[in-house]
Coordinates of C-alpha atoms in Angstrom, one line a residue:
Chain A
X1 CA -32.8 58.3 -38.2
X2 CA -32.4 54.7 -37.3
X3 CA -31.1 52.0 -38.7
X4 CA -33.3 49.1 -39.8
X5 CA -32.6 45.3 -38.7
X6 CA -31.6 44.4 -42.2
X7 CA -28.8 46.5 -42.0
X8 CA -27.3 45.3 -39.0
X9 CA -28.1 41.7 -39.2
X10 CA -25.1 40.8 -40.9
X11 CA -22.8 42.5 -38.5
X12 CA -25.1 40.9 -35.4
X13 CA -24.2 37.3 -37.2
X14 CA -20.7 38.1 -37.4
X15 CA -20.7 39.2 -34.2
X16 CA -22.2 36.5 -33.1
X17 CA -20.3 34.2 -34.9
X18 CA -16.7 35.6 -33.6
X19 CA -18.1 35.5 -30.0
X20 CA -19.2 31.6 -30.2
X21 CA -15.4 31.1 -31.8
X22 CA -13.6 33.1 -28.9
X23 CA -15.9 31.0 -26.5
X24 CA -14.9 27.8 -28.5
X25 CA -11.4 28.4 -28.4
X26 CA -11.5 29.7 -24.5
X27 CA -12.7 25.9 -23.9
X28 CA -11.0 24.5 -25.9
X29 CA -7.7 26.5 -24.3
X30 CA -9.3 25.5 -20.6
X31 CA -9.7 21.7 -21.9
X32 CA -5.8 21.2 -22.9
X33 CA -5.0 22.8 -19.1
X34 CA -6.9 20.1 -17.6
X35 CA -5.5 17.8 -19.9
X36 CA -2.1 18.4 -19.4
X37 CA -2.1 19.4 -15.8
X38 CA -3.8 16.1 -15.0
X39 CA -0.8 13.8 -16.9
X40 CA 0.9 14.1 -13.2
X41 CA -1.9 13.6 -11.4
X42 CA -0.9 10.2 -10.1
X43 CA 1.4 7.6 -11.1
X44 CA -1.4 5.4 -12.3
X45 CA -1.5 7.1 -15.2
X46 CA 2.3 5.6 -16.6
X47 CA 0.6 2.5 -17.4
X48 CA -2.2 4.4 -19.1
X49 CA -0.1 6.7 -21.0
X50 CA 2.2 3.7 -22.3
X51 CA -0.9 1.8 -23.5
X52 CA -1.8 4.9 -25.4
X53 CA 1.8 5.2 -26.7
X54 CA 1.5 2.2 -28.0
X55 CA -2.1 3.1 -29.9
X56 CA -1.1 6.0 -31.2
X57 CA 2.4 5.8 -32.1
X58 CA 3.5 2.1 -32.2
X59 CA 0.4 1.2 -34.4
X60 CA 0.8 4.3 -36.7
X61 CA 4.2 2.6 -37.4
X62 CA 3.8 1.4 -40.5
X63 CA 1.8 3.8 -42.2
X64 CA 4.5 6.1 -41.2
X65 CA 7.3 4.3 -43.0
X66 CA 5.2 4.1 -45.7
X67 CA 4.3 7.4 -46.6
X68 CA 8.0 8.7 -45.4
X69 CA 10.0 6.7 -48.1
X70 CA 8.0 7.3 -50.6
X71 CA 7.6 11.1 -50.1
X72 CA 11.2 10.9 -49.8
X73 CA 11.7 9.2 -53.1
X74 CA 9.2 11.4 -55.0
X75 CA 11.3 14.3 -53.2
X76 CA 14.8 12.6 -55.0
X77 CA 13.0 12.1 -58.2
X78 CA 11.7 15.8 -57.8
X79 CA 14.5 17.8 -56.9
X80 CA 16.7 16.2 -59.3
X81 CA 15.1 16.9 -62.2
X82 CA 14.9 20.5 -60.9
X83 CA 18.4 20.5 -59.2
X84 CA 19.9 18.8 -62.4
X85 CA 18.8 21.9 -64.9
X86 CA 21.3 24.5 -62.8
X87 CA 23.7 22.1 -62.6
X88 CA 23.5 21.5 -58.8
X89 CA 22.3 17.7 -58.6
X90 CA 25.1 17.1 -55.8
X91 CA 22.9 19.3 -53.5
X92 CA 20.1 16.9 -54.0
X93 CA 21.2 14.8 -50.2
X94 CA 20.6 18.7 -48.9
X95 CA 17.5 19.5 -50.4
X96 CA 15.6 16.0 -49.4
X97 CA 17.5 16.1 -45.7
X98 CA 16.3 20.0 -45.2
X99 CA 12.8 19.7 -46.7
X100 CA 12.2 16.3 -44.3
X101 CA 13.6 17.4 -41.2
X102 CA 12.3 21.1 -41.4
X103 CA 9.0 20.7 -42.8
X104 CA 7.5 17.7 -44.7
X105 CA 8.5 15.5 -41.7
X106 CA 6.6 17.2 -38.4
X107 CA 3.7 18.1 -41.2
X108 CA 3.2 14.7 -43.4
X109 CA 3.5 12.4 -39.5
X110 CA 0.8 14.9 -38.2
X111 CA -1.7 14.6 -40.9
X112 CA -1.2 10.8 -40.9
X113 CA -1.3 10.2 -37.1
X114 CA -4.8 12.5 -37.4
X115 CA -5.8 10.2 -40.0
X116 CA -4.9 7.1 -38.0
X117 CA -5.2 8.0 -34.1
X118 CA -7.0 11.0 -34.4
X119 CA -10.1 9.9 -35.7
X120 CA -9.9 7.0 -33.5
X121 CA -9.5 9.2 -29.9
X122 CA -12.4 11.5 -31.2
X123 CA -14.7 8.1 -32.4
X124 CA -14.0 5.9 -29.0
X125 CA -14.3 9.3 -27.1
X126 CA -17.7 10.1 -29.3
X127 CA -19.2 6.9 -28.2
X128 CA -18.1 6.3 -25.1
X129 CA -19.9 9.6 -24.7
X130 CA -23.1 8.3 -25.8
X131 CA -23.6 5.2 -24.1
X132 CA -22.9 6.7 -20.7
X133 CA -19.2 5.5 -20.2
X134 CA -18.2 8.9 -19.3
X135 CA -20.9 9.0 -16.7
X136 CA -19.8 6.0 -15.3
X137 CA -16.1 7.0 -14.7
X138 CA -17.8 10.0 -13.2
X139 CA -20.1 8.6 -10.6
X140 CA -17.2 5.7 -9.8
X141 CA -15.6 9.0 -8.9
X142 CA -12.8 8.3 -12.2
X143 CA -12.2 11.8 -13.3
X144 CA -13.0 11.2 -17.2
X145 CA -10.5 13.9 -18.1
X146 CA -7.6 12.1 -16.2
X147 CA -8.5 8.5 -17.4
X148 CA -9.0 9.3 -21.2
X149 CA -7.9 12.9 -22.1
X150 CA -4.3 13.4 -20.1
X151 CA -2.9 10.1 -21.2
X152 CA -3.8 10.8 -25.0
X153 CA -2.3 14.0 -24.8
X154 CA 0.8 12.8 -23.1
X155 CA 1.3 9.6 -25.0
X156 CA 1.1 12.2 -28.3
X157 CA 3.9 14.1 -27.1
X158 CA 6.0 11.3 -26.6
X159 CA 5.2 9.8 -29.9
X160 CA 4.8 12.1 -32.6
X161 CA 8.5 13.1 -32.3
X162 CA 9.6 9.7 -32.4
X163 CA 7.8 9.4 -35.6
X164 CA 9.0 12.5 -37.0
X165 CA 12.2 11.3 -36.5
X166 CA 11.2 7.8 -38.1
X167 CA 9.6 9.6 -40.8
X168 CA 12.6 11.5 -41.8
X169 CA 15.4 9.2 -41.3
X170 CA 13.0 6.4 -44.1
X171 CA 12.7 10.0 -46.6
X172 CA 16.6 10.3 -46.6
X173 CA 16.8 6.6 -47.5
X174 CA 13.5 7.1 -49.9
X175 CA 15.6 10.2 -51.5
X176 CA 19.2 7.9 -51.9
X177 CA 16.9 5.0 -53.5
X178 CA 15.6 7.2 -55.9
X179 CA 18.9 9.7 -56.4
X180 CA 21.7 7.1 -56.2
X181 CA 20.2 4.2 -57.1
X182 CA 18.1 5.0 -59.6
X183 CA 19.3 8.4 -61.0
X184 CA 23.1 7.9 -60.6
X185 CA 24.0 10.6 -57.9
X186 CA 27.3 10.0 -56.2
X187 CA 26.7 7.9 -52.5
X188 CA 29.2 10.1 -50.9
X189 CA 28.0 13.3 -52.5
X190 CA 24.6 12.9 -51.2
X191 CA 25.3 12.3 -47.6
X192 CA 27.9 14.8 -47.3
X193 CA 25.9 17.3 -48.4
X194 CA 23.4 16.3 -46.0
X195 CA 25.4 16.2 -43.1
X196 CA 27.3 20.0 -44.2
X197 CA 23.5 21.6 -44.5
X198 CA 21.5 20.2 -41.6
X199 CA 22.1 22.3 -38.9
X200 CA 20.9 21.6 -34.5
X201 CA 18.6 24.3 -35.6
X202 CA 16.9 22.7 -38.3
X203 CA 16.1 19.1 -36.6
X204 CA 15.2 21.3 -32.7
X205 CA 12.8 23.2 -35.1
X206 CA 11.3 20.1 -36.6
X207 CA 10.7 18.4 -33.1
X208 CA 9.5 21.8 -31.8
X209 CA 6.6 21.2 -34.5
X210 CA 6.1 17.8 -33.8
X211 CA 5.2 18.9 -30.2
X212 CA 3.2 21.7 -30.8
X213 CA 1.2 19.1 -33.7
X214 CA 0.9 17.0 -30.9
X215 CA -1.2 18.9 -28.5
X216 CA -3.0 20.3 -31.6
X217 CA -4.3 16.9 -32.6
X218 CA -4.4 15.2 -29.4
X219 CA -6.5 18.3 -27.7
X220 CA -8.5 19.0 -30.9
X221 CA -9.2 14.7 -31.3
X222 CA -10.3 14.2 -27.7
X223 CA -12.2 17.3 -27.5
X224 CA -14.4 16.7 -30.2
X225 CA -14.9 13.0 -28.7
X226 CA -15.9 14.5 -25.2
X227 CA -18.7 17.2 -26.1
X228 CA -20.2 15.2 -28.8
X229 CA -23.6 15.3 -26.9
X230 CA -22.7 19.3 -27.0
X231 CA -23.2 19.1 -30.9
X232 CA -25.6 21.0 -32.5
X233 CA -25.7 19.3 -36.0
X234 CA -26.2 15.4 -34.5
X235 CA -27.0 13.5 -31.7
X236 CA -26.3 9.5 -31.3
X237 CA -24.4 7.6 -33.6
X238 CA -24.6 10.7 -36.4
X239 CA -22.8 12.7 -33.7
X240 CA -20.3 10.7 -32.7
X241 CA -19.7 10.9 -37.1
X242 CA -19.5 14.5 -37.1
X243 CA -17.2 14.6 -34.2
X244 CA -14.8 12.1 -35.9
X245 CA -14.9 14.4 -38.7
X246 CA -14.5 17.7 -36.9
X247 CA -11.6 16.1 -35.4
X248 CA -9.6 15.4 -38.9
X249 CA -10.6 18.8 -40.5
X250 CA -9.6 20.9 -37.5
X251 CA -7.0 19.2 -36.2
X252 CA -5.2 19.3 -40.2
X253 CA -6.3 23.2 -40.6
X254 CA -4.8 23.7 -37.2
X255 CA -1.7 21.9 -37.5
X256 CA -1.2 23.8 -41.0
X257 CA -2.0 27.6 -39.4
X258 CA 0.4 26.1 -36.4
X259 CA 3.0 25.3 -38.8
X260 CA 3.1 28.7 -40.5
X261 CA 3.1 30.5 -37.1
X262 CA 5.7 28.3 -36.1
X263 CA 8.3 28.5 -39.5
X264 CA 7.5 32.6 -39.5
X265 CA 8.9 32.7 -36.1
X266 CA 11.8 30.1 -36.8
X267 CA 13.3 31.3 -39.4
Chain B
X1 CA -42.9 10.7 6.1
X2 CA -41.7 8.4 7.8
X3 CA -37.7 9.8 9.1
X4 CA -35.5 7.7 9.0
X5 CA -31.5 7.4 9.5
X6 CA -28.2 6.0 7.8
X7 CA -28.2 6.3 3.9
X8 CA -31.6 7.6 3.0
X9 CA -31.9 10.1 -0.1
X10 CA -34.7 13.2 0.3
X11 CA -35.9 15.4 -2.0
X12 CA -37.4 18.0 -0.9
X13 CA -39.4 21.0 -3.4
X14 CA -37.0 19.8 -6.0
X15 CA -37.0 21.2 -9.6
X16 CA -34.8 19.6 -12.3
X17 CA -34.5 19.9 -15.8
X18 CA -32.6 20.6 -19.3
X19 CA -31.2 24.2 -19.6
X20 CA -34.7 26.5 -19.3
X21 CA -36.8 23.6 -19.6
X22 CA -38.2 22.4 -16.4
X23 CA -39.0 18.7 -16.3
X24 CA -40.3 17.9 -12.8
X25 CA -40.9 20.8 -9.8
X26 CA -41.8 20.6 -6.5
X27 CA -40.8 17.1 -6.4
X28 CA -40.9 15.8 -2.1
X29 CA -40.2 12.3 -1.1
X30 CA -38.3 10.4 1.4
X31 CA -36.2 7.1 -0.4
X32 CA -35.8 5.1 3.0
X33 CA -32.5 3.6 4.1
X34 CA -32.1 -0.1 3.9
X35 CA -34.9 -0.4 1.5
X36 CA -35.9 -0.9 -2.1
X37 CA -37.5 2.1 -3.6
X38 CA -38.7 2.2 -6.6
X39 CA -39.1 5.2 -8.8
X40 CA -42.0 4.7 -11.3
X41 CA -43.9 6.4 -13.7
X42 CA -45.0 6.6 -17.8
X43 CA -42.3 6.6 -20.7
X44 CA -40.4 10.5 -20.6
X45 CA -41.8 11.7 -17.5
X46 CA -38.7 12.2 -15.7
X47 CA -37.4 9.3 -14.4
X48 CA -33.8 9.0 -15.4
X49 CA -33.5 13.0 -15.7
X50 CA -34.4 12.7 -11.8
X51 CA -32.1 10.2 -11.5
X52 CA -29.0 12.1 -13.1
X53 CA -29.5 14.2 -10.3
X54 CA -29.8 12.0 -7.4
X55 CA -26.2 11.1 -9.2
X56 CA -24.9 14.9 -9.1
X57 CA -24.6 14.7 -12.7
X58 CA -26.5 17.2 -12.9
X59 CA -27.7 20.0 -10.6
X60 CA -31.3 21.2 -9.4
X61 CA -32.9 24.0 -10.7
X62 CA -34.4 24.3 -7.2
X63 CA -34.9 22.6 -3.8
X64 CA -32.7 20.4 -2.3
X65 CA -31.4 16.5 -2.4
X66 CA -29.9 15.2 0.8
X67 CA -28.3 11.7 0.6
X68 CA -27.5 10.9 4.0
X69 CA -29.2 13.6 5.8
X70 CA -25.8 15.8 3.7
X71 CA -27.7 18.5 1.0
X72 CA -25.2 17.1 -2.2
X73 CA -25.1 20.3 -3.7
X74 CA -24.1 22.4 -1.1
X75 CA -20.9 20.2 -0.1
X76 CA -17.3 21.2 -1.5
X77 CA -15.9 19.3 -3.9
X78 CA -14.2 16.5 -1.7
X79 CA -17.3 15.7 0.2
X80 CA -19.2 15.5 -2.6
X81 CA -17.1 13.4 -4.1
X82 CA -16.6 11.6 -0.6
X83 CA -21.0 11.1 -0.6
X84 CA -20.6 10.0 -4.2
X85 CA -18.0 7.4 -3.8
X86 CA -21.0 5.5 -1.7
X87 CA -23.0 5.1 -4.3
X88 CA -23.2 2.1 -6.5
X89 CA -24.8 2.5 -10.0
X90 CA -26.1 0.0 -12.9
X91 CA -26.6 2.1 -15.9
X92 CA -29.3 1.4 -18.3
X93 CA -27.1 -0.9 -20.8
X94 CA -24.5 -1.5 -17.9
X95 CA -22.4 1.3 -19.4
X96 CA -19.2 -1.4 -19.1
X97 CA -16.6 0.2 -20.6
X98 CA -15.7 -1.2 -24.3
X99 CA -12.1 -1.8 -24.4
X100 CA -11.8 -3.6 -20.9
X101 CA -12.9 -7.2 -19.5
X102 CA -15.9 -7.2 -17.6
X103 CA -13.0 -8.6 -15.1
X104 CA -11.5 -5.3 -15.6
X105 CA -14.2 -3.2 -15.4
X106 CA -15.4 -4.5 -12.4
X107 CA -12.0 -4.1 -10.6
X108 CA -11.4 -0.4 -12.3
X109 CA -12.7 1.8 -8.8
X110 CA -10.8 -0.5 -7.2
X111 CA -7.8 0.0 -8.9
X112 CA -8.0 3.5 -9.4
X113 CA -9.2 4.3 -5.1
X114 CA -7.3 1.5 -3.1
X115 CA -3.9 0.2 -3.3
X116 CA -5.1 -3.0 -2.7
X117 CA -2.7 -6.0 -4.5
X118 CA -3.8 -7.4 -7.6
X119 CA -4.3 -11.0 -6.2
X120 CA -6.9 -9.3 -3.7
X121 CA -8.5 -7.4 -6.6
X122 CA -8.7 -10.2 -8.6
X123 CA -10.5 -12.3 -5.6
X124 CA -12.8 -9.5 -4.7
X125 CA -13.8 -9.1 -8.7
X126 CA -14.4 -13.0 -9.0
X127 CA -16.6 -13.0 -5.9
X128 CA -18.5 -10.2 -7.2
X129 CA -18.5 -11.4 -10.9
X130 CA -19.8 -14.9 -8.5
X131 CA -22.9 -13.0 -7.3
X132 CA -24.3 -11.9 -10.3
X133 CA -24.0 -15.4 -12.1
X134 CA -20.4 -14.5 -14.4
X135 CA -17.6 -15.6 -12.8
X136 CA -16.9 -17.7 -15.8
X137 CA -16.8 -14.4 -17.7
X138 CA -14.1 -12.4 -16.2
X139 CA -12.1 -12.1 -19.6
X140 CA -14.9 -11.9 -21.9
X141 CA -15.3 -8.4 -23.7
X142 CA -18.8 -6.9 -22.9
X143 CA -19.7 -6.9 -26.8
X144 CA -19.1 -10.9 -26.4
X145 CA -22.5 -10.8 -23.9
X146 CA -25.8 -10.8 -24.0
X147 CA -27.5 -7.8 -23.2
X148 CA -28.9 -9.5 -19.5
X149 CA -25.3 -10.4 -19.1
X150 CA -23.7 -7.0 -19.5
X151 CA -26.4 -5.7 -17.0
X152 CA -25.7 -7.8 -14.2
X153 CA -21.8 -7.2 -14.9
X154 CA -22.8 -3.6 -14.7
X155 CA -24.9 -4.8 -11.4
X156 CA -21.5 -6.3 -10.4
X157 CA -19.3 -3.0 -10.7
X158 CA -21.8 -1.0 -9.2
X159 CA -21.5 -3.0 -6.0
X160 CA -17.6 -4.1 -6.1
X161 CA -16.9 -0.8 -3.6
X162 CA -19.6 -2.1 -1.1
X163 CA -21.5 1.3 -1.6
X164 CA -24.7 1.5 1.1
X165 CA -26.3 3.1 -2.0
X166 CA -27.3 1.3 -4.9
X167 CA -28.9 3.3 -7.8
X168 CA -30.2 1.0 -10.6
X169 CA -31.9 3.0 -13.8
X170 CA -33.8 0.3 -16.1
X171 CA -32.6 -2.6 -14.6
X172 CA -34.8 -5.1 -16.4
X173 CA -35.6 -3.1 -19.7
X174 CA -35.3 -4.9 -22.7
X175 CA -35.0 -8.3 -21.3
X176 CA -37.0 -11.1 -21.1
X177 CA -39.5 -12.4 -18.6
X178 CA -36.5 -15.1 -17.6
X179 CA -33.8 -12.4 -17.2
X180 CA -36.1 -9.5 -15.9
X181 CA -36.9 -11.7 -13.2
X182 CA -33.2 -13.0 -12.8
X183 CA -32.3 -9.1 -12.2
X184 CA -34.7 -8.6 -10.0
X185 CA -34.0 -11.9 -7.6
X186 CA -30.3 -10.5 -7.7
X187 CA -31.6 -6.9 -6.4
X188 CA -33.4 -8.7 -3.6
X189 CA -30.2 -10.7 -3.1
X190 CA -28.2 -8.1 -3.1
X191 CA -30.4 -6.6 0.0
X192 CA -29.8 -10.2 2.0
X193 CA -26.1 -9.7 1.2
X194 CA -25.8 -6.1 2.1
X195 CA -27.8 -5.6 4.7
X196 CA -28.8 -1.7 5.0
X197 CA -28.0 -0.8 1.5
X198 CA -30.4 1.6 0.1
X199 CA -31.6 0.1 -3.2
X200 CA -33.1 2.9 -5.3
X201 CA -34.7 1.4 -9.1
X202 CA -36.1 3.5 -11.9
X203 CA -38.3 1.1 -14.0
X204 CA -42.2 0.8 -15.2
X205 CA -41.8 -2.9 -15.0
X206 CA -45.2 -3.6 -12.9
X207 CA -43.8 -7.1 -12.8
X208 CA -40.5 -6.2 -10.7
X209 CA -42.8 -3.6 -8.6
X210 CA -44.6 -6.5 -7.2
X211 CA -41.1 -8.3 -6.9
X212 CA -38.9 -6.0 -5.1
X213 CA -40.3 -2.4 -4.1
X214 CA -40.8 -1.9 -0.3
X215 CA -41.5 2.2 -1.3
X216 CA -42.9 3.7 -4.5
X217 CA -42.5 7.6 -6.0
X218 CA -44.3 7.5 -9.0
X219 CA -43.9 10.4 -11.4
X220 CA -46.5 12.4 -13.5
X221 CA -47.2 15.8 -14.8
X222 CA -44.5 16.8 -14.3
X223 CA -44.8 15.9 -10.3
X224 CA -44.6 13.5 -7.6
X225 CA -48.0 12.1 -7.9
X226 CA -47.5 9.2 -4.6
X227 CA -44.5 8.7 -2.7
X228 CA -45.0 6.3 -0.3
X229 CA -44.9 2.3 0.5
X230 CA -46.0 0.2 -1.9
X231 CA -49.1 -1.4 0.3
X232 CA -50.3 2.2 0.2
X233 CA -49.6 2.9 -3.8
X234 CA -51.8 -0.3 -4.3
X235 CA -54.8 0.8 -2.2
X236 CA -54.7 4.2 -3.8
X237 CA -57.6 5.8 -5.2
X238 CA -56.0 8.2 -7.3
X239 CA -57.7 7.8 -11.4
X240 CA -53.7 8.0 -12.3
X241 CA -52.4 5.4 -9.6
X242 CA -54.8 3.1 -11.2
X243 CA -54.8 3.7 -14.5
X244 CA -50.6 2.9 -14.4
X245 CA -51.2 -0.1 -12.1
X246 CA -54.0 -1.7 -13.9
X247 CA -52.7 -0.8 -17.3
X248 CA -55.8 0.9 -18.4
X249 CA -56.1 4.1 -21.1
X250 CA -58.8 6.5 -20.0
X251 CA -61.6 7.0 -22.5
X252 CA -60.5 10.6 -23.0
X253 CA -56.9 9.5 -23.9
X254 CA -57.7 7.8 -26.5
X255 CA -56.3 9.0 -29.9
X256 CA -58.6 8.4 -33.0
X257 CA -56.8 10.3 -35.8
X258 CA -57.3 9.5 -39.6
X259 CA -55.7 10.7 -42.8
X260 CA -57.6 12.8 -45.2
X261 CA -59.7 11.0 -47.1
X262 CA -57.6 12.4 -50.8
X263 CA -54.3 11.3 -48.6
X264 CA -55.6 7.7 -47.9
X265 CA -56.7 7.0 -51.6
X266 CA -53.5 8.3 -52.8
X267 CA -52.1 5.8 -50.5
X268 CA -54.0 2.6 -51.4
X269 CA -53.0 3.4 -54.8
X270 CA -50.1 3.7 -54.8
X271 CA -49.7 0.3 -52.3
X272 CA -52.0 -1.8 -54.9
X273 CA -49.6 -0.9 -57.9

């Protein structure tokens, strides 16, 4: 007896489906190798990788404080009222300090640097695609992937944990406006219990993140930009728009599965 | 064919195209060294896909390319590069890069293949920037220029390396009778300046093939239909050769389609609301 097509077209799709993943993630994989192998390609790349520091982390600056003191704030204003019913409010410097550093810190600065840079790498990627820019580094004998991909990557690895750690240190002050200035925690209290809970382990573990966030959105950005004449769903400008997007969605799904993996195997 | 030596390009039975898709086959011609070819022929015949090869952006689907009397796809990766770094190219829209000065897009090979100072770069780019008519513009951001302006500074990269090949695809689309004509004086200056540079332009610009072209391959059906000088493409014969040159639409190319009668009432109607 054999089976009809109808009965195996669904696993055929799926199949199919997992095969173009595995394929997607093997280049992808083989895209961050050339990326990162080609940051020490030559010493002209310092001054590219600086300019890109300087894009991605210097002018996500603001919108990093930003978002830090007030997440730490709504953190203070959170964990009091919860802290405050067991009668453990003096623990509320800990539970800010620990919730910054280990996790809302690496997390919150990725999502906002994929918002701010991200988009940006996959967008001037995306078009530079389009109009032939990347043919032109080619035939001028420019490997593309050395000029625009390894410094990105680089310049993300050297920022993100800078901002993390920016991000973290304006939450602890968010949390003290909101606990002991506006709630009536003692100063002392909340800083000492900060500096008997945070462990090495705690802020290595947050910058571990940051890193691994890093590639994730840097690779994930720039790929996107570079095979947007790959897409299926768009060509021209509407390609270069569904690249940007790709770029935010993945690169935030990504750095969420990455951050799961990573507190599993860190704790 | 006429042989000859130094930088020429030869194609020879080549077959290029997308993915299954062939686009031209069984392509032979001989771009002479030291001379302005032009490659010619209607709108989506093949023109630019040919020369994305000629480039090594892409490889052949069959045949061969020599550029130099060297077969391009046969050499290893440093050679090829090494053929490659001789040729000059002015993409369609100058393909300047967005974020740079046209003063620093001109000097980018230079920066990124010689260790030459910057004072020397800088002099090299303004005499370049010079020849092309911009060397006022050297800090202006190609979306400050005119379209003309942003292909000569394109014209003026392709040539800041010296390259004994230049490759130009659509040099004069899009512009004006003033400016086409401007690009194609600077091609025929740029052969007085560099003597025994091969000059290699796609285009369907009758106008600059009078102008500039020394030798013609013209494209159709999917073929070379003439490769050869350009005295010889103007005393050809062939219904095609003359239909392109004389801008003329054979009879049986004509399209007479009309809508259905219902469809064009339903039309008028709706427009006379």
């Amino acid at each position: 007896m054999s089976t009809g097509p109808g009965i195996l077209a669904p696993v055929t799709a799926l199949g199919a489906a997992t095969l173009r993943l595995l394929g997607e993630m093997g280049a992808l994989f083989l895209f961050l190798a050339d990326g990162l192998r080609l940051i020490f390609a030559s010493p002209k790349q310092i001054p590219k990788i600086l300019n890109q520091v300087f894009v991605i982390g210097s002018k996500s600056l603001f919108v990093i404080l930003l978002i830090g003191v007030f997440t730490g704030m709504v953190l203070g204003l959170q964990g009091y009222y919860t802290l405050v019913k067991f009668g453990s409010e003096g623990l509320l410097g800990a539970a800010v300090a620990l919730s910054l550093i280990r996790e809302l810190g690496p997390v919150l600065t990725a999502i906002m640097v994929t918002g701010r840079a991200g988009s940006s790498m996959a967008a001037e990627i995306g078009v530079m695609r389009i109009t032939d820019q990347i043919d032109a580094l080619d035939v001028m004998d420019i490997n593309p992937m050395a000029y625009l991909v390894s410094p990105r990557i680089a310049a993300s690895l050297i920022s993100f944990p800078l901002l993390t750690a920016v991000f973290d240190v304006v939450g602890i002050l968010g949390g003290y406006v909101t606990g002991v200035t506006l709630l009536g925690i003692n100063e002392g209290v909340y800083f000492y219990r900060i500096q008997t809970s945070v462990e090495m382990a705690d802020i290595t573990g947050g910058f571990m993140k940051s890193l691994l966030f890093a590639v994730i959105v840097a690779t994930v950005s720039c790929y996107q930009g570079y095979f947007t004449h790959m897409r299926r769903d768009g060509v021209g400008p509407e390609g270069v728009s569904n690249s940007t997007t790709s770029a935010v969605v993945l690169s935030c799904v990504f750095v969420l599965v990455a951050d799961y993996a990573l507190t599993s195997f860190l704790l | 064919m006429r042989a000859t030596s130094g930088w020429d390009i030869r194609l020879d039975a080549l077959a290029v195209g997308y993915g299954d898709h062939v686009v031209l086959h069984d392509v032979n011609a001989l771009l002479p060294a030291g001379e302005i070819s032009m490659i010619i022929g209607g709108s989506g015949c093949g023109k630019s896909t040919l020369l994305r090869h000629v480039l090594g952006l892409q490889r052949p689907m069959a045949g061969t390319l020599s550029v130099g009397g060297r077969d391009l796809f046969t050499l290893a990766g440093r050679d090829f590069r090494k053929v490659r770094r001789r040729m000059g190219v002015l993409f369609q829209d100058g393909a300047l890069l967005g974020s740079l000065t046209l003063g620093d897009n001109v000097a980018l090979p230079l920066r990124e293949h010689t260790g030459l100072p910057k004072a020397t770069i800088r002099q090299i780019v303004l005499h370049k920037l010079a020849l092309v008519g911009l060397a006022d513009y050297a800090d202006y951001y190609p979306n400050q220029l005119s379209g003309g302006m942003r292909k000569r500074a394109g014209l003026a990269r392709a040539i800041v390396m010296d390259p004994p090949i230049l490759l130009c695809d659509e040099p004069t689309s899009g512009l004006d009778p003033v400016n086409a004509a401007r690009m194609d004086h600077l091609l025929l200056d740029m052969q007085a300046n560099f003597p025994g540079m091969t000059i290699v332009v796609v285009s369907h610009d009758l106008r600059s093939l009078d102008a500039i072209a020394n030798y013609v391959l013209m494209l159709h059906d999917g073929t070379a239909a003439f490769a050869g000088p350009v005295d010889a493409l103007r005393a050809s014969d062939d219904p095609y050769v003359r239909s392109f040159l004389d801008r003329r639409v054979d009879e049986d190319q004509r399209t007479e389609v009309s809508l259905a009668p219902e469809v064009q009432q339903a039309l008028d109607a709706w427009l006379e609301r």
